[in-house]
mmCIF file of C-alpha atoms in Angstrom:
data_model
loop_
_atom_site.group_PDB
_atom_site.id
_atom_site.type_symbol
_atom_site.label_atom_id
_atom_site.label_comp_id
_atom_site.label_asym_id
_atom_site.label_seq_id
_atom_site.Cartn_x
_atom_site.Cartn_y
_atom_site.Cartn_z
ATOM 1 C CA MET A 1 14.768 55.763 6.172
ATOM 2 C CA ALA A 2 12.165 54.239 8.457
ATOM 3 C CA ASP A 3 9.653 54.105 5.597
ATOM 4 C CA SER A 4 12.118 52.276 3.357
ATOM 5 C CA GLU A 5 12.906 49.764 6.111
ATOM 6 C CA ALA A 6 9.215 49.178 6.739
ATOM 7 C CA GLY A 7 8.642 48.719 3.010
ATOM 8 C CA ALA A 8 11.499 46.246 2.765
ATOM 9 C CA ALA A 9 10.155 44.307 5.754
ATOM 10 C CA ALA A 10 6.671 44.204 4.222
ATOM 11 C CA ALA A 11 8.090 43.033 0.896
ATOM 12 C CA GLY A 12 10.082 40.344 2.685
ATOM 13 C CA MET A 13 7.003 39.110 4.540
ATOM 14 C CA ALA A 14 4.996 39.054 1.319
ATOM 15 C CA HIS A 15 7.725 37.073 -0.426
ATOM 16 C CA SER A 16 7.944 34.636 2.499
ATOM 17 C CA PHE A 17 4.157 34.157 2.511
ATOM 18 C CA THR A 18 4.079 33.614 -1.248
ATOM 19 C CA GLN A 19 6.924 31.117 -1.055
ATOM 20 C CA GLU A 20 5.226 29.225 1.775
ATOM 21 C CA TYR A 21 1.877 29.284 -0.051
ATOM 22 C CA PHE A 22 3.348 27.681 -3.154
ATOM 23 C CA GLN A 23 5.048 25.049 -0.998
ATOM 24 C CA ILE A 24 1.578 23.688 -0.221
ATOM 25 C CA PRO A 25 0.878 20.709 -2.520
ATOM 26 C CA VAL A 26 -1.294 21.588 -5.480
ATOM 27 C CA VAL A 27 -4.556 19.794 -4.612
ATOM 28 C CA THR A 28 -4.571 20.958 -0.990
ATOM 29 C CA ARG A 29 -3.682 24.479 -2.109
ATOM 30 C CA ALA A 30 -6.439 24.609 -4.722
ATOM 31 C CA TYR A 31 -9.187 23.191 -2.509
ATOM 32 C CA THR A 32 -8.324 25.208 0.603
ATOM 33 C CA THR A 33 -8.016 28.427 -1.427
ATOM 34 C CA ALA A 34 -11.363 27.801 -3.119
ATOM 35 C CA CYS A 35 -13.039 27.277 0.267
ATOM 36 C CA VAL A 36 -11.539 30.442 1.752
ATOM 37 C CA LEU A 37 -12.390 32.564 -1.299
ATOM 38 C CA THR A 38 -15.956 31.234 -1.403
ATOM 39 C CA THR A 39 -16.494 32.102 2.259
ATOM 40 C CA ALA A 40 -14.936 35.541 1.726
ATOM 41 C CA ALA A 41 -17.234 36.168 -1.241
ATOM 42 C CA VAL A 42 -20.276 35.299 0.887
ATOM 43 C CA GLN A 43 -19.007 37.414 3.789
ATOM 44 C CA LEU A 44 -18.559 40.398 1.443
ATOM 45 C CA GLU A 45 -22.033 39.726 -0.018
ATOM 46 C CA PHE A 46 -20.766 39.186 -3.551
ATOM 47 C CA ILE A 47 -22.717 35.935 -3.571
ATOM 48 C CA SER A 48 -25.332 34.342 -1.340
ATOM 49 C CA PRO A 49 -25.312 30.879 0.287
ATOM 50 C CA PHE A 50 -28.606 30.303 -1.530
ATOM 51 C CA GLN A 51 -26.619 30.292 -4.774
ATOM 52 C CA LEU A 52 -24.244 27.635 -3.452
ATOM 53 C CA TYR A 53 -26.172 24.975 -1.558
ATOM 54 C CA PHE A 54 -26.882 21.473 -2.854
ATOM 55 C CA ASN A 55 -30.313 21.371 -4.481
ATOM 56 C CA PRO A 56 -30.922 18.427 -6.864
ATOM 57 C CA GLU A 57 -34.053 20.010 -8.311
ATOM 58 C CA LEU A 58 -32.246 23.207 -9.323
ATOM 59 C CA ILE A 59 -29.316 21.198 -10.667
ATOM 60 C CA ILE A 60 -31.495 18.960 -12.834
ATOM 61 C CA ARG A 61 -34.319 21.253 -13.882
ATOM 62 C CA ARG A 62 -32.530 24.604 -14.074
ATOM 63 C CA TYR A 63 -29.081 23.271 -15.019
ATOM 64 C CA GLN A 64 -27.352 24.977 -12.078
ATOM 65 C CA ILE A 65 -24.473 22.526 -12.364
ATOM 66 C CA TRP A 66 -22.111 24.687 -10.301
ATOM 67 C CA ARG A 67 -23.959 23.583 -7.149
ATOM 68 C CA LEU A 68 -22.298 20.176 -7.493
ATOM 69 C CA ILE A 69 -19.011 21.935 -6.691
ATOM 70 C CA THR A 70 -19.979 24.946 -4.563
ATOM 71 C CA SER A 71 -21.787 22.772 -2.013
ATOM 72 C CA PHE A 72 -18.317 21.405 -1.112
ATOM 73 C CA LEU A 73 -16.733 24.861 -0.753
ATOM 74 C CA PHE A 74 -18.826 26.705 1.824
ATOM 75 C CA PHE A 75 -18.517 26.018 5.573
ATOM 76 C CA GLY A 76 -20.687 28.792 6.919
ATOM 77 C CA SER A 77 -19.935 32.373 7.879
ATOM 78 C CA LEU A 78 -16.669 33.348 9.546
ATOM 79 C CA GLY A 79 -16.541 31.911 13.036
ATOM 80 C CA PHE A 80 -15.397 28.939 15.084
ATOM 81 C CA SER A 81 -16.997 26.339 12.815
ATOM 82 C CA PHE A 82 -15.380 27.792 9.702
ATOM 83 C CA VAL A 83 -11.907 28.018 11.289
ATOM 84 C CA PHE A 84 -12.227 24.503 12.729
ATOM 85 C CA ASN A 85 -13.167 23.017 9.344
ATOM 86 C CA ILE A 86 -10.482 24.897 7.420
ATOM 87 C CA ILE A 87 -7.774 23.806 9.867
ATOM 88 C CA PHE A 88 -8.815 20.169 9.571
ATOM 89 C CA LEU A 89 -9.135 20.411 5.800
ATOM 90 C CA TYR A 90 -5.688 21.948 5.388
ATOM 91 C CA ARG A 91 -3.971 19.672 7.891
ATOM 92 C CA TYR A 92 -5.297 16.253 6.859
ATOM 93 C CA CYS A 93 -5.617 16.951 3.155
ATOM 94 C CA ARG A 94 -2.001 18.107 3.100
ATOM 95 C CA MET A 95 -0.735 15.193 5.179
ATOM 96 C CA LEU A 96 -2.489 12.739 2.860
ATOM 97 C CA GLU A 97 -1.112 14.448 -0.242
ATOM 98 C CA GLU A 98 2.406 14.569 1.178
ATOM 99 C CA GLY A 99 2.173 11.110 2.735
ATOM 100 C CA SER A 100 0.523 8.118 1.110
ATOM 101 C CA PHE A 101 -0.270 10.114 -2.058
ATOM 102 C CA ARG A 102 3.142 11.738 -2.459
ATOM 103 C CA GLY A 103 4.139 11.596 -6.118
ATOM 104 C CA ARG A 104 0.616 10.310 -6.937
ATOM 105 C CA THR A 105 -1.343 13.506 -7.532
ATOM 106 C CA ALA A 106 -3.587 11.835 -10.110
ATOM 107 C CA ASP A 107 -4.565 9.138 -7.615
ATOM 108 C CA PHE A 108 -5.321 11.858 -5.046
ATOM 109 C CA VAL A 109 -7.515 13.735 -7.517
ATOM 110 C CA PHE A 110 -9.274 10.468 -8.313
ATOM 111 C CA MET A 111 -9.964 9.966 -4.602
ATOM 112 C CA PHE A 112 -11.461 13.482 -4.562
ATOM 113 C CA LEU A 113 -13.690 12.574 -7.507
ATOM 114 C CA PHE A 114 -14.731 9.259 -5.978
ATOM 115 C CA GLY A 115 -15.531 10.857 -2.627
ATOM 116 C CA GLY A 116 -17.317 13.819 -4.166
ATOM 117 C CA ILE A 117 -19.501 11.671 -6.415
ATOM 118 C CA VAL A 118 -20.472 9.169 -3.704
ATOM 119 C CA ILE A 119 -21.153 11.896 -1.118
ATOM 120 C CA THR A 120 -23.304 13.701 -3.687
ATOM 121 C CA LEU A 121 -25.294 10.531 -4.405
ATOM 122 C CA PHE A 122 -25.878 9.941 -0.690
ATOM 123 C CA GLY A 123 -26.701 13.640 -0.314
ATOM 124 C CA LEU A 124 -29.718 13.091 -2.546
ATOM 125 C CA PHE A 125 -31.330 11.091 0.258
ATOM 126 C CA ALA A 126 -29.800 12.710 3.343
ATOM 127 C CA ASN A 127 -31.240 16.218 2.835
ATOM 128 C CA ILE A 128 -27.845 17.891 3.397
ATOM 129 C CA PHE A 129 -27.363 21.348 1.916
ATOM 130 C CA PHE A 130 -23.578 21.674 2.187
ATOM 131 C CA LEU A 131 -21.366 18.624 1.673
ATOM 132 C CA GLY A 132 -17.911 19.980 2.496
ATOM 133 C CA GLN A 133 -17.871 18.831 6.123
ATOM 134 C CA ALA A 134 -18.674 15.250 5.097
ATOM 135 C CA PHE A 135 -15.810 15.440 2.598
ATOM 136 C CA ILE A 136 -13.396 16.573 5.329
ATOM 137 C CA ILE A 137 -14.471 13.677 7.559
ATOM 138 C CA MET A 138 -13.817 11.341 4.637
ATOM 139 C CA LEU A 139 -10.253 12.687 4.316
ATOM 140 C CA VAL A 140 -9.711 12.381 8.067
ATOM 141 C CA TYR A 141 -11.027 8.798 8.020
ATOM 142 C CA VAL A 142 -8.703 7.681 5.229
ATOM 143 C CA TRP A 143 -5.704 9.334 6.890
ATOM 144 C CA SER A 144 -6.533 7.811 10.275
ATOM 145 C CA ARG A 145 -6.869 4.279 8.903
ATOM 146 C CA ARG A 146 -3.527 4.584 7.129
ATOM 147 C CA HIS A 147 -1.799 5.716 10.351
ATOM 148 C CA PRO A 148 -3.197 3.321 12.974
ATOM 149 C CA LEU A 149 -0.241 3.603 15.372
ATOM 150 C CA ILE A 150 -0.210 7.387 15.718
ATOM 151 C CA ARG A 151 -1.495 8.647 19.049
ATOM 152 C CA MET A 152 -3.748 11.686 19.006
ATOM 153 C CA ASN A 153 -4.460 14.309 21.642
ATOM 154 C CA PHE A 154 -7.798 16.089 21.457
ATOM 155 C CA PHE A 155 -7.108 19.581 22.823
ATOM 156 C CA GLY A 156 -5.310 18.089 25.825
ATOM 157 C CA LEU A 157 -8.475 16.341 27.052
ATOM 158 C CA LEU A 158 -8.449 12.926 25.425
ATOM 159 C CA ASN A 159 -5.754 10.546 24.145
ATOM 160 C CA PHE A 160 -6.512 7.859 21.591
ATOM 161 C CA GLN A 161 -5.183 6.044 18.540
ATOM 162 C CA ALA A 162 -5.634 7.704 15.120
ATOM 163 C CA PRO A 163 -8.398 5.350 13.837
ATOM 164 C CA PHE A 164 -10.724 6.689 16.559
ATOM 165 C CA LEU A 165 -10.344 10.285 15.359
ATOM 166 C CA PRO A 166 -13.446 10.411 13.079
ATOM 167 C CA TRP A 167 -15.562 8.975 15.893
ATOM 168 C CA VAL A 168 -14.184 11.477 18.401
ATOM 169 C CA LEU A 169 -15.093 14.289 15.991
ATOM 170 C CA MET A 170 -18.585 12.838 15.635
ATOM 171 C CA GLY A 171 -18.943 12.769 19.422
ATOM 172 C CA PHE A 172 -17.736 16.376 19.565
ATOM 173 C CA SER A 173 -20.425 17.349 17.033
ATOM 174 C CA LEU A 174 -23.016 15.561 19.158
ATOM 175 C CA LEU A 175 -21.893 17.439 22.279
ATOM 176 C CA LEU A 176 -22.276 20.731 20.398
ATOM 177 C CA GLY A 177 -25.844 19.783 19.510
ATOM 178 C CA ASN A 178 -25.139 19.310 15.797
ATOM 179 C CA SER A 179 -26.526 16.557 13.600
ATOM 180 C CA ILE A 180 -24.173 13.607 13.188
ATOM 181 C CA VAL A 181 -25.615 12.655 9.790
ATOM 182 C CA VAL A 182 -22.826 14.577 8.048
ATOM 183 C CA ASP A 183 -20.162 12.794 10.138
ATOM 184 C CA LEU A 184 -21.694 9.385 9.467
ATOM 185 C CA LEU A 185 -21.824 10.177 5.755
ATOM 186 C CA GLY A 186 -18.138 11.134 5.679
ATOM 187 C CA ILE A 187 -17.135 8.056 7.699
ATOM 188 C CA SER A 188 -19.159 5.770 5.422
ATOM 189 C CA VAL A 189 -17.671 7.129 2.211
ATOM 190 C CA GLY A 190 -14.182 7.167 3.728
ATOM 191 C CA HIS A 191 -14.556 3.514 4.693
ATOM 192 C CA MET A 192 -15.780 2.627 1.208
ATOM 193 C CA TYR A 193 -12.662 4.175 -0.330
ATOM 194 C CA TYR A 194 -10.350 2.637 2.279
ATOM 195 C CA PHE A 195 -11.857 -0.828 1.795
ATOM 196 C CA LEU A 196 -11.797 -0.714 -2.001
ATOM 197 C CA GLU A 197 -8.295 0.773 -2.200
ATOM 198 C CA ASP A 198 -6.401 -0.698 0.773
ATOM 199 C CA VAL A 199 -8.246 -3.788 2.004
ATOM 200 C CA PHE A 200 -10.016 -5.658 -0.789
ATOM 201 C CA PRO A 201 -7.044 -5.767 -3.246
ATOM 202 C CA ASN A 202 -4.978 -7.517 -0.540
ATOM 203 C CA GLN A 203 -7.597 -10.153 0.230
ATOM 204 C CA PRO A 204 -7.440 -13.688 -1.301
ATOM 205 C CA GLY A 205 -9.145 -13.383 -4.675
ATOM 206 C CA GLY A 206 -9.300 -9.604 -4.334
ATOM 207 C CA ARG A 207 -8.280 -7.133 -6.992
ATOM 208 C CA LYS A 208 -7.922 -3.404 -7.432
ATOM 209 C CA LEU A 209 -11.264 -1.902 -8.396
ATOM 210 C CA LEU A 210 -10.445 1.802 -8.257
ATOM 211 C CA MET A 211 -8.313 2.542 -11.311
ATOM 212 C CA THR A 212 -7.144 6.085 -11.903
ATOM 213 C CA PRO A 213 -7.875 7.124 -15.535
ATOM 214 C CA GLU A 214 -4.808 7.700 -17.688
ATOM 215 C CA LEU A 215 -6.144 11.152 -18.552
ATOM 216 C CA LEU A 216 -5.744 12.207 -14.917
ATOM 217 C CA ARG A 217 -2.215 10.792 -14.840
ATOM 218 C CA ALA A 218 -1.304 12.776 -17.936
ATOM 219 C CA MET A 219 -2.768 15.949 -16.428
ATOM 220 C CA PHE A 220 -1.488 15.795 -12.855
ATOM 221 C CA ASP A 221 1.477 13.480 -12.397
ATOM 222 C CA ARG A 222 4.715 15.438 -12.630
ATOM 223 C CA PRO A 223 8.314 14.840 -11.515
ATOM 224 C CA GLU A 224 8.755 15.668 -7.832
ATOM 225 C CA ASP A 225 10.180 19.083 -6.971
ATOM 226 C CA PRO A 226 13.581 18.552 -5.241
ATOM 227 C CA ASP A 227 12.990 21.714 -3.150
ATOM 228 C CA TYR A 228 9.618 20.489 -1.890
ATOM 229 C CA ARG A 229 9.245 20.511 1.920
ATOM 230 C CA PRO A 230 6.522 18.275 3.419
ATOM 231 C CA LEU A 231 4.806 18.949 6.714
ATOM 232 C CA LEU A 232 6.823 17.832 9.720
ATOM 233 C CA GLU A 233 3.775 15.989 11.068
ATOM 234 C CA GLU A 234 4.317 13.212 8.541
ATOM 235 C CA GLN A 235 7.696 12.505 10.102
ATOM 236 C CA GLN A 236 6.410 12.342 13.686
ATOM 237 C CA GLN A 237 4.975 9.456 15.652
ATOM 238 C CA ASP A 238 2.578 11.618 17.657
ATOM 239 C CA ALA A 239 0.040 14.141 16.394
ATOM 240 C CA ASP A 240 -1.815 16.890 18.213
ATOM 241 C CA LEU A 241 -5.133 18.251 16.964
ATOM 242 C CA GLN A 242 -4.229 21.759 18.090
ATOM 243 C CA PRO A 243 -2.603 23.492 15.094
ATOM 244 C CA ASN A 244 1.055 24.341 15.503
ATOM 245 C CA TRP A 245 1.850 26.702 12.667
ATOM 246 C CA GLU A 246 5.556 26.834 13.568
ATOM 247 C CA GLN A 247 5.843 23.211 12.436
ATOM 248 C CA HIS A 248 5.066 24.282 8.887
ATOM 249 C CA ASN A 249 8.109 26.553 8.594
#
């Protein structure tokens, strides 16, 4: 009797997890899952970080094209840095996809492509081996500029308006003794996208320069699911950097 109850409880938890997992919007779900699986594969020694890092010479001369993608998927071995990056990736990628990009999956994918290509081009000169952290900062920058009135709380220590968030994260990296080149790269690319998409088209004589290809619209834009439940953070005026998983249920 006890075994059957335990089995039923386990099945219920598995069903609840699966249901919650598929409630995550498709781009956030795909990218976050790819990052977690890549790190797990390295941790289990199925693959090595040396097979993943960004190396232009190996990409061009040995046709190791996969490095253009895998360099965005690995955030180091399991530890504080990995958890910190995954939380920020999941949180701000999802809030963007459910917020200003809701119903515009193709435009969101195009932003991914734009950011990935520009970060890769800058990575040629910046001597950065893994580009995922810069990509996360880019997402955070775009979200913060589109929510200028939201007040943030950095682990209960510092209060500020959302547009300062990328700079606070850069200062945090500096305090930890890390290079801020990655943060500056993400901020720069994020500002390029924000300016071209949100600022320049609204200027006198301006026009929209970033046009999502129709192929992407045909592939990704679908009617909205009526049962879809966005994150509660998008409906709040205040945001806290400390993850509150209960808000997602």
